[in-house]
Short mmCIF file of C-alpha atoms in Angstrom, two decimals:
data_model
loop_
_atom_site.label_atom_id
_atom_site.label_comp_id
_atom_site.label_asym_id
_atom_site.label_seq_id
_atom_site.Cartn_x
_atom_site.Cartn_y
_atom_site.Cartn_z
CA MET A 1 91.31 136.43 200.35
CA ARG A 2 95.21 136.68 199.03
CA ARG A 3 94.96 133.23 198.24
CA LEU A 4 92.21 133.56 195.97
CA VAL A 5 93.64 136.45 194.15
CA THR A 6 96.74 134.65 193.91
CA ARG A 7 94.94 131.69 192.06
CA LEU A 8 92.95 134.22 189.50
CA LEU A 9 96.08 136.06 188.74
CA LEU A 10 97.95 132.74 188.17
CA LEU A 11 95.42 131.48 185.65
CA GLY A 12 96.67 134.64 183.45
CA GLY A 13 100.30 133.67 183.63
CA LEU A 14 101.55 136.14 185.92
CA LEU A 15 101.82 136.77 189.43
CA ALA A 16 102.34 140.12 190.88
CA LEU A 17 103.34 140.10 194.72
CA PRO A 18 102.41 143.90 195.66
CA TRP A 19 102.94 143.51 199.16
CA LEU A 20 106.66 143.74 198.68
CA ALA A 21 108.18 147.24 199.30
CA HIS A 22 109.03 149.51 196.12
CA ALA A 23 111.64 148.18 194.33
CA ASP A 24 115.15 148.98 193.39
CA LEU A 25 114.83 145.71 191.26
CA THR A 26 111.97 143.99 189.54
CA VAL A 27 112.89 140.28 189.65
CA ALA A 28 110.76 138.00 187.32
CA ILE A 29 110.88 134.59 189.10
CA SER A 30 109.60 131.08 187.15
CA ARG A 31 107.32 129.24 189.32
CA SER A 32 109.42 125.99 189.51
CA PRO A 33 111.16 124.27 192.28
CA LEU A 34 114.43 125.36 190.46
CA SER A 35 113.91 129.07 191.51
CA LEU A 36 114.30 127.70 195.13
CA PRO A 37 117.22 129.82 195.87
CA LEU A 38 115.03 133.29 194.85
CA PHE A 39 112.39 131.86 196.96
CA VAL A 40 114.84 131.49 200.07
CA ALA A 41 116.49 134.73 199.56
CA GLN A 42 112.79 136.05 199.83
CA ASP A 43 111.70 134.37 202.46
CA GLN A 44 114.65 135.07 204.66
CA ASN A 45 114.58 138.77 203.96
CA LEU A 46 118.21 138.73 202.19
CA PHE A 47 117.63 141.06 199.71
CA HIS A 48 116.71 143.60 202.27
CA LYS A 49 119.63 142.50 204.62
CA ASN A 50 121.95 143.22 201.92
CA GLY A 51 120.43 146.28 201.01
CA LEU A 52 118.33 145.61 198.20
CA THR A 53 114.79 146.27 197.66
CA VAL A 54 113.26 143.80 195.12
CA THR A 55 109.58 143.65 193.71
CA ALA A 56 109.05 140.00 192.72
CA VAL A 57 106.90 138.82 189.96
CA GLU A 58 106.21 135.42 189.36
CA CYS A 59 105.52 133.62 185.76
CA LEU A 60 104.64 130.18 184.67
CA GLY A 61 107.95 129.46 182.87
CA GLY A 62 111.18 130.95 181.96
CA VAL A 63 110.31 131.62 178.62
CA LYS A 64 107.35 134.10 179.80
CA CYS A 65 109.83 135.28 182.48
CA LEU A 66 112.46 136.53 179.94
CA ASP A 67 109.39 137.98 177.91
CA LEU A 68 108.83 140.10 180.66
CA ALA A 69 112.45 141.47 180.82
CA LEU A 70 112.65 141.78 177.08
CA GLU A 71 109.19 144.10 177.43
CA GLY A 72 110.87 146.48 180.44
CA LYS A 73 108.59 144.57 182.98
CA ALA A 74 111.31 143.09 184.59
CA ASP A 75 115.16 143.85 185.22
CA VAL A 76 116.14 140.36 186.20
CA ILE A 77 114.90 136.78 185.63
CA THR A 78 115.11 133.30 186.38
CA CYS A 79 115.22 130.89 183.26
CA ALA A 80 116.77 127.90 181.75
CA GLU A 81 119.36 128.36 179.30
CA ILE A 82 117.48 127.84 176.21
CA PRO A 83 115.21 130.90 176.04
CA VAL A 84 118.17 133.09 176.25
CA VAL A 85 119.90 130.94 172.88
CA LEU A 86 116.32 131.15 170.94
CA ASN A 87 116.09 134.95 171.84
CA SER A 88 119.56 135.74 170.75
CA PHE A 89 118.40 135.33 167.15
CA LYS A 90 116.33 138.55 167.45
CA ARG A 91 118.22 140.57 170.10
CA THR A 92 121.53 140.48 172.41
CA ASP A 93 120.83 143.23 174.86
CA TYR A 94 120.54 141.01 177.85
CA SER A 95 123.14 138.87 179.81
CA LEU A 96 122.75 135.33 181.21
CA ILE A 97 125.25 136.42 184.49
CA ALA A 98 125.18 133.14 186.56
CA THR A 99 123.77 129.71 187.10
CA PHE A 100 122.26 128.90 190.67
CA VAL A 101 121.14 125.48 189.95
CA SER A 102 121.69 122.01 187.57
CA ASN A 103 119.60 119.33 187.34
CA LYS A 104 120.34 116.35 184.85
CA ASP A 105 117.23 114.30 185.94
CA ASP A 106 114.32 117.09 185.64
CA MET A 107 112.99 116.52 182.17
CA ARG A 108 110.53 113.84 181.56
CA ILE A 109 108.77 112.25 178.79
CA VAL A 110 105.06 111.01 180.41
CA ALA A 111 103.43 108.55 178.22
CA ASN A 112 99.67 106.99 178.48
CA THR A 113 99.96 103.31 178.29
CA ALA A 114 96.30 103.04 177.38
CA LYS A 115 97.90 104.59 173.99
CA GLN A 116 100.35 101.40 173.56
CA ILE A 117 103.13 103.26 174.73
CA ARG A 118 105.58 101.53 176.74
CA ARG A 119 108.94 102.17 175.11
CA PRO A 120 110.36 105.18 173.07
CA ALA A 121 109.89 103.53 169.84
CA ASP A 122 106.20 103.34 170.53
CA LEU A 123 106.19 107.01 170.25
CA ILE A 124 106.41 106.99 166.60
CA GLY A 125 103.07 108.16 164.81
CA LYS A 126 101.77 109.09 168.24
CA ARG A 127 101.23 112.89 169.73
CA LEU A 128 103.43 114.11 172.16
CA GLY A 129 102.58 117.45 173.94
CA VAL A 130 105.68 120.18 173.63
CA ILE A 131 106.16 123.75 174.62
CA ASN A 132 107.22 125.06 171.24
CA LYS A 133 110.60 126.83 171.28
CA GLY A 134 111.33 125.83 174.87
CA THR A 135 113.25 123.30 176.71
CA SER A 136 110.20 120.82 176.54
CA GLN A 137 110.48 120.60 172.84
CA TYR A 138 114.44 120.38 172.83
CA TYR A 139 114.38 117.72 175.26
CA ALA A 140 111.64 115.96 173.33
CA ASP A 141 113.79 116.04 170.23
CA LEU A 142 116.94 114.94 172.13
CA PHE A 143 115.23 112.40 173.51
CA LEU A 144 113.87 110.89 170.57
CA LEU A 145 117.18 111.19 168.45
CA PHE A 146 119.01 109.57 171.30
CA PHE A 147 116.89 106.06 170.63
CA GLN A 148 117.42 107.10 166.60
CA ILE A 149 113.91 107.97 166.35
CA ASP A 150 113.34 110.97 163.75
CA PRO A 151 111.48 113.80 165.59
CA ALA A 152 109.35 114.38 162.08
CA SER A 153 107.77 110.47 162.81
CA VAL A 154 106.05 111.86 166.11
CA THR A 155 103.58 114.38 165.88
CA HIS A 156 104.61 117.46 168.06
CA VAL A 157 101.41 119.26 169.82
CA ASN A 158 102.47 122.39 170.76
CA LEU A 159 100.72 123.35 174.75
CA SER A 160 101.24 126.03 177.11
CA ALA A 161 103.00 124.56 180.48
CA GLU A 162 99.23 125.07 181.86
CA GLU A 163 97.73 122.89 179.30
CA MET A 164 99.83 119.86 179.55
CA LEU A 165 98.63 117.76 182.09
CA PRO A 166 94.86 118.42 180.96
CA ALA A 167 95.83 117.82 177.35
CA LEU A 168 97.49 113.99 178.69
CA LYS A 169 94.55 113.19 180.90
CA SER A 170 91.57 114.33 178.11
CA GLY A 171 93.55 112.25 175.22
CA LYS A 172 94.34 115.48 173.24
CA VAL A 173 97.87 114.10 173.24
CA ASP A 174 99.42 110.52 174.00
CA ALA A 175 102.57 111.86 175.87
CA ILE A 176 104.05 115.09 177.09
CA SER A 177 107.68 116.45 177.44
CA VAL A 178 107.55 118.29 180.98
CA TRP A 179 109.93 119.22 183.74
CA GLU A 180 109.62 118.00 187.25
CA PRO A 181 107.40 118.20 189.43
CA SER A 182 104.70 117.85 186.33
CA GLY A 183 105.87 114.36 186.03
CA GLU A 184 105.34 113.16 189.36
CA MET A 185 102.36 114.92 189.80
CA ALA A 186 101.17 113.09 186.59
CA LEU A 187 101.98 109.71 188.12
CA ARG A 188 99.49 110.58 190.98
CA ASP A 189 96.88 110.45 188.76
CA ASN A 190 95.40 107.13 189.80
CA LEU A 191 92.51 106.99 187.00
CA HIS A 192 95.22 106.93 184.08
CA ASP A 193 98.32 104.36 183.50
CA TYR A 194 101.16 106.64 182.88
CA ILE A 195 104.73 105.68 183.15
CA PHE A 196 108.12 107.51 182.55
CA LEU A 197 109.86 106.75 179.29
CA LYS A 198 113.27 106.34 180.89
CA ALA A 199 116.53 107.93 179.25
CA PRO A 200 120.11 108.16 180.88
CA PRO A 201 121.21 111.65 181.59
CA ILE A 202 121.19 112.84 178.36
CA TYR A 203 120.50 116.91 179.34
CA ALA A 204 121.41 118.71 182.36
CA GLN A 205 119.41 121.45 182.93
CA THR A 206 120.57 124.74 184.39
CA PHE A 207 118.46 127.55 185.80
CA ASN A 208 119.96 131.10 185.61
CA LEU A 209 119.95 134.84 186.49
CA VAL A 210 119.44 136.87 183.40
CA MET A 211 119.08 140.64 183.07
CA LEU A 212 118.85 143.40 180.79
CA ASP A 213 122.39 145.01 179.54
CA SER A 214 121.11 148.40 180.74
CA LEU A 215 121.10 147.03 184.19
CA LYS A 216 124.24 145.15 184.22
CA ASN A 217 126.09 148.37 183.10
CA ASN A 218 124.24 150.73 185.16
CA HIS A 219 123.64 148.98 188.34
CA GLN A 220 126.64 147.19 189.29
CA ALA A 221 126.52 147.52 192.87
CA ASP A 222 122.99 146.19 193.07
CA ILE A 223 123.90 143.17 190.91
CA GLN A 224 126.77 142.40 193.52
CA LYS A 225 124.11 142.59 196.24
CA LEU A 226 121.64 140.08 194.17
CA LEU A 227 124.31 137.64 193.64
CA LYS A 228 125.31 137.89 197.46
CA SER A 229 121.86 137.05 198.45
CA VAL A 230 121.42 134.33 196.13
CA LYS A 231 124.88 132.75 197.21
CA GLN A 232 123.46 133.44 200.98
CA ALA A 233 120.36 131.45 199.65
CA ILE A 234 122.56 128.43 198.31
CA ASN A 235 124.36 128.13 201.71
CA ILE A 236 120.99 128.20 203.77
CA ILE A 237 119.36 125.30 201.63
CA HIS A 238 122.73 123.17 201.94
CA GLN A 239 122.68 123.59 205.77
CA ASN A 240 118.82 123.25 206.21
CA PRO A 241 117.05 120.95 203.35
CA ALA A 242 114.49 120.25 205.48
CA TYR A 243 113.21 124.00 205.81
CA ALA A 244 114.05 124.36 201.73
CA LYS A 245 111.72 121.63 201.05
CA GLN A 246 108.96 122.96 203.46
CA LEU A 247 109.06 126.19 201.81
CA LEU A 248 108.40 124.67 198.29
CA VAL A 249 105.62 122.88 199.92
CA ARG A 250 104.30 126.13 201.18
CA ARG A 251 105.26 128.49 197.92
CA LEU A 252 104.21 126.08 195.15
CA ASP A 253 101.46 124.03 196.59
CA LEU A 254 103.00 120.57 196.19
CA PRO A 255 102.84 117.34 198.36
CA MET A 256 105.95 116.64 200.29
CA ASP A 257 106.43 113.18 198.63
CA VAL A 258 106.76 114.58 195.47
CA ILE A 259 109.49 117.12 196.47
CA ASP A 260 111.19 114.20 197.98
CA LYS A 261 111.30 112.44 194.90
CA VAL A 262 112.47 115.42 192.84
CA TRP A 263 115.17 116.21 195.42
CA PRO A 264 118.30 114.43 194.65
CA GLY A 265 118.42 115.87 191.08
CA PHE A 266 119.07 119.44 192.14
CA ARG A 267 122.75 120.70 192.55
CA PHE A 268 122.20 124.25 193.92
CA GLU A 269 125.81 126.34 193.22
CA LEU A 270 126.40 129.77 192.22
CA SER A 271 128.82 129.24 189.07
CA LEU A 272 129.02 129.84 185.27
CA ARG A 273 130.89 126.45 183.94
CA PRO A 274 132.06 125.94 180.45
CA SER A 275 129.70 122.93 180.21
CA LEU A 276 126.91 125.53 180.02
CA LEU A 277 128.46 127.26 176.45
CA THR A 278 128.82 123.91 175.32
CA THR A 279 125.10 123.14 176.06
CA MET A 280 124.01 126.46 174.84
CA ARG A 281 125.97 125.97 171.36
CA GLY A 282 124.12 122.42 170.92
CA GLN A 283 120.82 124.13 171.48
CA LEU A 284 121.84 126.99 168.84
CA ASN A 285 122.47 124.30 166.39
CA TRP A 286 119.27 122.51 167.12
CA ALA A 287 117.46 125.79 166.81
CA ILE A 288 118.64 126.61 163.40
CA ASP A 289 118.05 122.96 162.07
CA ALA A 290 114.41 123.59 163.85
CA GLY A 291 113.74 126.51 161.57
CA TYR A 292 113.91 129.00 164.54
CA ALA A 293 116.66 131.07 163.57
CA THR A 294 114.14 133.75 162.46
CA GLY A 295 115.83 137.49 163.51
CA PRO A 296 118.71 139.61 162.15
CA ASN A 297 121.35 137.36 164.02
CA LYS A 298 121.72 134.37 161.71
CA THR A 299 124.57 132.93 163.73
CA PRO A 300 124.62 134.40 166.96
CA ASN A 301 127.84 134.67 169.10
CA LEU A 302 126.74 133.26 172.45
CA MET A 303 129.25 135.26 174.48
CA ASP A 304 127.32 138.23 173.56
CA VAL A 305 124.38 137.06 175.80
CA VAL A 306 126.55 135.24 178.39
CA ASP A 307 128.76 137.42 180.64
CA PRO A 308 130.99 136.21 183.27
CA GLU A 309 132.16 139.43 184.58
CA PRO A 310 129.45 140.18 187.29
CA LEU A 311 130.16 136.88 189.09
CA ARG A 312 133.80 137.12 188.57
CA ARG A 313 133.82 140.13 190.79
CA PHE A 314 131.60 138.93 193.13
CA ASP A 315 133.98 135.73 193.63
CA PRO A 316 137.36 136.52 192.10
CA GLY A 317 138.65 132.96 192.76
CA LEU A 318 135.67 131.20 190.74
CA GLU A 319 136.53 129.08 187.85
CA GLY A 320 134.61 129.44 185.11
CA LEU A 321 133.53 130.97 181.58
CA GLN A 322 136.38 133.54 180.24
CA LYS A 323 135.27 136.48 178.38
CA PRO A 324 137.25 136.87 174.96
#
């Protein structure tokens, strides 16, 4: 019965887990392999062991997770860095406080060879499915520019995460820009001849802990417990990768062979590296050029939405960003 309810709720883009106890914190977790440390922390009861009661809410994509926080429906969320950047044009009352995984090989351009696409240049004049204002669109434009293709020469079709694979299968689009495991799942479709359009590592995606400033300022002890739980979960992943992979199979209902293929790209580490800010500045410039600077903050200061202090308090010896 619970499995049926879970699937019905996922169709609406949001999965609440009400069998957890009443919360000190509500944590919105993106339904992605990148959120594995949070899944481990739940499965191993680390939050409770560290004196923190958590209600978890799963959402389909980091954009939706951040929306929950900005709507006051979540205290902490997991997401890539680009939603943090894009929302900074409108408001800055939230903070990215830690990265817990990075992956230089997570994004894919999946193309249908039946549409005469076998190399990047073949995308010109074709329909490319993207999620507007998200990692999907950013990577698509980065990919095209790397191969000296004007993004305007490719028709961008705005889709939700749930619509990507069905749109490719139905022929609504000729290619899609997606993150794993969606790419590998597409290649498992034996009825279509899909390929990955290869590119060197042009983008290192991160997944991060982001929270409202009201929580950060008023619940510092809880934040330290949260960071401790995530750090312990990362240690468990390193010590027992077989368990971690099996958890992804159970949690996300994915085949083990797909997990095995995407696993080598993950780098699980609690950090806040200067390279993150470099990436975010590039995304900020991309957003301005793409016309997404639609808010009162025309040129946001990214250090208003990135705060290294909670992580530095957790681990004073950590080398990372410095608050000016």
